[in-house]
Coordinates of C-alpha atoms in Angstrom, one line a residue:
M502 CA 30.8 -5.9 29.7
S503 CA 33.3 -3.2 31.3
P504 CA 33.3 0.3 31.4
A505 CA 36.2 0.8 28.8
I506 CA 35.0 -1.6 26.2
A507 CA 31.2 0.2 26.5
L508 CA 33.0 3.5 26.2
A509 CA 35.1 2.2 23.0
F510 CA 31.6 1.4 21.1
L511 CA 30.0 4.7 21.9
P512 CA 31.6 6.4 19.0
L513 CA 30.1 4.1 16.6
V514 CA 26.3 3.8 18.3
V515 CA 26.4 7.9 18.1
T516 CA 27.4 7.8 14.4
L517 CA 24.7 5.1 13.8
L518 CA 22.0 6.9 15.3
V519 CA 22.7 10.1 13.6
R520 CA 23.0 8.4 10.3
Y521 CA 20.0 6.3 10.8
R522 CA 18.0 8.8 12.8
H523 CA 14.9 8.8 10.5
H524 CA 14.7 5.0 10.5
F525 CA 14.8 5.6 14.3
R526 CA 12.3 7.8 14.5
L527 CA 10.0 5.8 12.1
L528 CA 10.5 2.7 14.2
V529 CA 9.1 4.8 17.4
R530 CA 6.5 5.6 15.5
T531 CA 5.0 2.7 13.7
V532 CA 5.7 0.0 16.4
L533 CA 6.7 1.9 20.0
L534 CA 4.1 4.3 20.0
R535 CA 1.3 2.3 18.0
S536 CA 1.8 -0.7 20.4
F537 CA 1.4 1.3 23.3
R538 CA -1.6 3.2 21.7
D539 CA -3.1 -0.2 20.9
C540 CA -2.8 -1.5 24.2
L541 CA -4.0 1.4 25.8
S542 CA -7.3 2.0 23.4
G543 CA -8.0 -1.8 23.0
L544 CA -8.1 -0.5 19.1
R545 CA -6.0 -1.0 16.1
I546 CA -4.3 2.4 14.5
E547 CA -6.9 1.6 11.4
E548 CA -9.7 1.6 13.9
R549 CA -8.5 4.9 15.7
A550 CA -7.8 6.8 12.3
F551 CA -11.7 5.8 10.9
S552 CA -12.9 7.0 14.4
Y553 CA -11.4 10.5 13.5
V554 CA -12.4 10.4 10.0
L555 CA -15.9 9.7 11.2
T556 CA -15.7 13.1 13.2
H557 CA -13.9 15.0 10.8
A558 CA -14.4 14.1 7.3
L559 CA -17.2 14.9 5.3
P560 CA -19.4 11.6 4.2
G561 CA -19.6 11.1 0.1
D562 CA -16.5 13.4 -0.4
P563 CA -13.7 10.9 -1.3
G564 CA -11.1 13.9 -1.8
H565 CA -12.2 15.2 2.1
I566 CA -11.7 11.8 3.5
L567 CA -8.2 11.5 1.8
T568 CA -7.0 14.4 3.1
T569 CA -8.4 13.9 6.9
L570 CA -6.3 10.6 6.9
D571 CA -3.5 12.5 5.5
H572 CA -3.6 15.4 8.4
W573 CA -4.4 12.6 11.1
S574 CA -1.4 10.7 9.8
S575 CA 0.9 13.8 10.0
C576 CA -0.3 15.3 13.2
C577 CA -1.7 12.2 15.1
E578 CA -0.6 8.8 14.5
Y579 CA 1.7 7.7 11.6
L580 CA -0.6 5.4 9.4
S581 CA 2.1 4.2 7.0
H582 CA -0.2 4.7 4.2
M583 CA 0.4 5.8 0.6
G584 CA 0.2 9.6 1.0
P585 CA -0.3 12.1 -0.9
V586 CA 2.8 12.4 -3.1
K587 CA 2.7 8.7 -4.3
G588 CA -1.5 9.5 -4.6
Q589 CA -0.6 11.8 -7.2
I590 CA 1.4 9.2 -9.2
L591 CA -1.2 6.6 -8.8
M592 CA -4.3 8.8 -9.7
R593 CA -2.6 10.4 -12.7
L594 CA -1.7 6.8 -14.1
V595 CA -5.5 5.3 -13.7
E596 CA -6.8 8.8 -15.3
E597 CA -4.2 8.3 -18.2
K598 CA -4.7 4.1 -18.6
A599 CA -8.5 4.5 -17.6
P600 CA -8.6 0.9 -16.8
A601 CA -12.1 -1.3 -16.8
C602 CA -11.0 -3.4 -14.1
V603 CA -8.4 -2.7 -11.6
L604 CA -7.1 -5.2 -9.1
E605 CA -5.7 -3.7 -6.0
L606 CA -3.7 -6.5 -3.6
G607 CA -3.9 -4.9 0.0
T608 CA -6.4 -2.6 0.8
Y609 CA -5.1 -1.8 4.4
C610 CA -7.2 0.9 5.7
G611 CA -8.6 2.0 2.1
Y612 CA -6.7 4.9 1.1
S613 CA -5.4 3.6 -1.8
T614 CA -8.7 2.5 -2.7
L615 CA -10.1 5.4 -2.7
L616 CA -7.6 7.3 -4.7
I617 CA -8.3 4.4 -7.7
A618 CA -11.7 4.4 -7.4
R619 CA -12.2 8.3 -7.6
A620 CA -10.0 8.5 -10.6
L621 CA -11.9 5.7 -12.2
P622 CA -13.9 6.5 -15.5
P623 CA -17.4 5.6 -15.2
G624 CA -18.6 1.9 -15.7
S625 CA -15.3 0.8 -14.5
R626 CA -14.4 -1.7 -11.7
L627 CA -12.1 -2.0 -8.5
L628 CA -11.5 -5.2 -6.6
T629 CA -9.5 -4.9 -3.6
V630 CA -8.0 -7.6 -1.5
E631 CA -7.1 -7.6 2.2
R632 CA -5.8 -10.4 4.3
D633 CA -6.6 -9.1 7.6
P634 CA -10.5 -9.4 8.2
R635 CA -10.5 -7.0 11.1
T636 CA -8.6 -4.3 8.9
A637 CA -10.8 -5.2 6.0
A638 CA -13.9 -4.4 8.4
V639 CA -12.5 -0.8 8.7
A640 CA -11.6 -0.5 4.8
E641 CA -15.0 -1.4 4.2
K642 CA -16.7 1.2 6.2
L643 CA -14.1 3.7 4.9
I644 CA -14.9 3.0 1.0
R645 CA -19.0 2.9 1.8
L646 CA -18.5 6.4 3.8
A647 CA -17.0 7.7 0.7
G648 CA -20.2 6.9 -1.5
F649 CA -18.6 4.1 -3.5
D650 CA -21.0 0.9 -3.6
E651 CA -20.2 -2.8 -4.0
Q652 CA -20.9 -2.5 -7.9
M653 CA -17.9 -0.3 -8.4
V654 CA -15.5 -1.6 -5.4
E655 CA -15.6 -4.8 -4.2
L656 CA -13.4 -5.8 -1.1
I657 CA -12.5 -9.5 -0.7
A658 CA -11.2 -10.4 3.0
G659 CA -8.8 -13.3 2.3
S660 CA -5.2 -14.2 1.0
S661 CA -4.3 -12.7 -2.3
E662 CA -2.5 -16.4 -2.6
E663 CA -5.8 -18.0 -2.1
V664 CA -8.0 -15.3 -4.0
I665 CA -6.0 -15.0 -7.2
P666 CA -6.5 -18.6 -8.3
R667 CA -10.5 -17.8 -7.8
L668 CA -10.7 -14.3 -9.4
R669 CA -12.4 -15.5 -12.5
A670 CA -14.8 -18.2 -11.1
Q671 CA -16.1 -16.5 -8.1
H672 CA -15.6 -12.7 -8.8
Q673 CA -16.0 -12.7 -12.7
L674 CA -12.7 -11.0 -13.1
N675 CA -11.2 -12.0 -16.7
R676 CA -8.7 -10.0 -16.7
A677 CA -7.0 -6.8 -14.8
D678 CA -6.1 -4.0 -16.9
L679 CA -4.3 -2.3 -13.6
V680 CA -3.1 -3.7 -10.5
L681 CA -1.6 -2.4 -7.4
L682 CA 0.6 -4.2 -5.5
A683 CA 0.4 -2.6 -2.0
H684 CA 0.5 -5.4 0.6
R685 CA 3.8 -7.1 1.3
P686 CA 6.6 -6.7 -0.9
R687 CA 8.2 -9.8 -0.1
Y688 CA 4.8 -11.3 -1.8
Y689 CA 5.1 -9.5 -5.1
L690 CA 6.7 -11.6 -6.9
R691 CA 4.7 -14.7 -5.9
D692 CA 1.4 -13.0 -6.5
L693 CA 2.9 -11.2 -10.2
Q694 CA 3.3 -15.2 -11.1
L695 CA -0.1 -16.2 -9.9
L696 CA -1.4 -13.4 -12.0
E697 CA 0.7 -14.4 -15.2
A698 CA -0.3 -18.4 -14.5
H699 CA -4.1 -17.6 -14.2
A700 CA -3.7 -15.3 -17.4
L701 CA -5.1 -12.4 -15.5
L702 CA -3.0 -9.9 -17.4
P703 CA -4.0 -8.5 -20.8
N704 CA -1.2 -7.3 -23.1
G705 CA -0.2 -3.7 -22.2
A706 CA -1.5 -4.2 -18.7
T707 CA -0.2 -1.9 -15.9
V708 CA 1.4 -3.3 -13.2
L709 CA 2.4 -0.5 -9.9
A710 CA 4.2 -1.9 -7.0
D711 CA 4.4 0.5 -3.9
H712 CA 7.5 0.0 -1.5
V713 CA 10.0 -1.4 -3.8
L714 CA 12.6 0.3 -2.5
F715 CA 11.9 0.6 1.1
P716 CA 11.4 -2.0 3.0
G717 CA 12.4 -3.2 -0.8
A718 CA 11.7 -6.1 -3.3
P719 CA 14.9 -6.8 -4.6
R720 CA 13.6 -10.2 -6.1
F721 CA 10.4 -9.0 -7.7
L722 CA 12.3 -5.9 -9.4
Q723 CA 15.1 -8.4 -10.7
Y724 CA 12.3 -10.8 -12.1
T725 CA 10.4 -7.9 -13.7
K726 CA 13.6 -6.6 -15.7
S727 CA 15.2 -9.8 -16.4
C728 CA 12.2 -12.0 -17.7
G729 CA 11.6 -9.9 -20.6
R730 CA 7.7 -9.8 -20.2
Y731 CA 7.9 -6.0 -18.8
R732 CA 8.9 -2.5 -19.4
C733 CA 10.1 -0.9 -16.4
R734 CA 9.8 2.5 -14.9
L735 CA 10.8 3.4 -11.3
H736 CA 9.1 6.7 -9.9
H737 CA 11.7 7.8 -7.2
T738 CA 9.6 9.1 -3.9
S739 CA 10.0 8.8 0.0
L740 CA 7.9 7.8 2.9
P741 CA 5.2 10.4 4.0
D742 CA 6.2 12.8 6.8
F743 CA 9.7 11.0 6.1
P744 CA 11.4 12.8 2.9
A745 CA 15.1 11.5 3.9
I746 CA 13.6 7.7 3.9
K747 CA 13.8 6.9 0.0
D748 CA 11.0 4.6 -1.9
G749 CA 9.9 4.1 -5.1
I750 CA 6.7 2.7 -7.3
A751 CA 7.6 0.4 -10.0
Q752 CA 5.3 1.0 -12.9
L753 CA 5.3 -2.4 -15.2
T754 CA 3.7 -2.6 -18.9
Y755 CA 3.1 -6.0 -19.7
A756 CA 4.2 -7.0 -23.2
G757 CA 2.4 -10.9 -23.0
P758 CA 3.9 -14.3 -22.3
G759 CA 6.6 -13.9 -24.8

């Protein structure tokens, strides 16, 4: 490419960098820096975060553990977790609905799991599913460090596509009063339809779906708005530490199979 052609494209490149500077910062923190630190330490980001929690948080205090994770994500390495703003929405809905049984798809480091568990009424149960066994091992340790036993919070390592059909037979889950979709948005629609097909959603069940605007779940939103089985509400938020990148949590109320 000649210098003249390169100079012709320079204003466009500068415009894009300015317009999407927050996305560029996010890319640097979540991909480039994270990959470099993974190679340097031999540990994944969730494992490094847990090491920080072990030395800075109070065992048995889920609130302090959550605050410690927020501090680590803001000041050390961006964790790509739910964060305190979305967390308040989640906890408020759990307290309001008082579900007897909650299903979470996408445990990740265990942050949202702790949010749900600390807001549940006595005697309620939470099943959380994480596809990656190494990530699940970290989340398991975090959950137990916070003081929640296996009777209250059960972590299942495996693909949601494989776990959902086995929930009733192997994990005694007959109905999920509240479901949190927090894994990969491209799987939201598939897994919601699996929950419907296996009759795991009772009438009035609440389904929460994170990241429906960024990176986005358009097919999921289109389905829930057009199928006639859900009442939909969107909570507008942003990414933790990136207020300029807009996101949202979809809140669905299941009205039955129709």
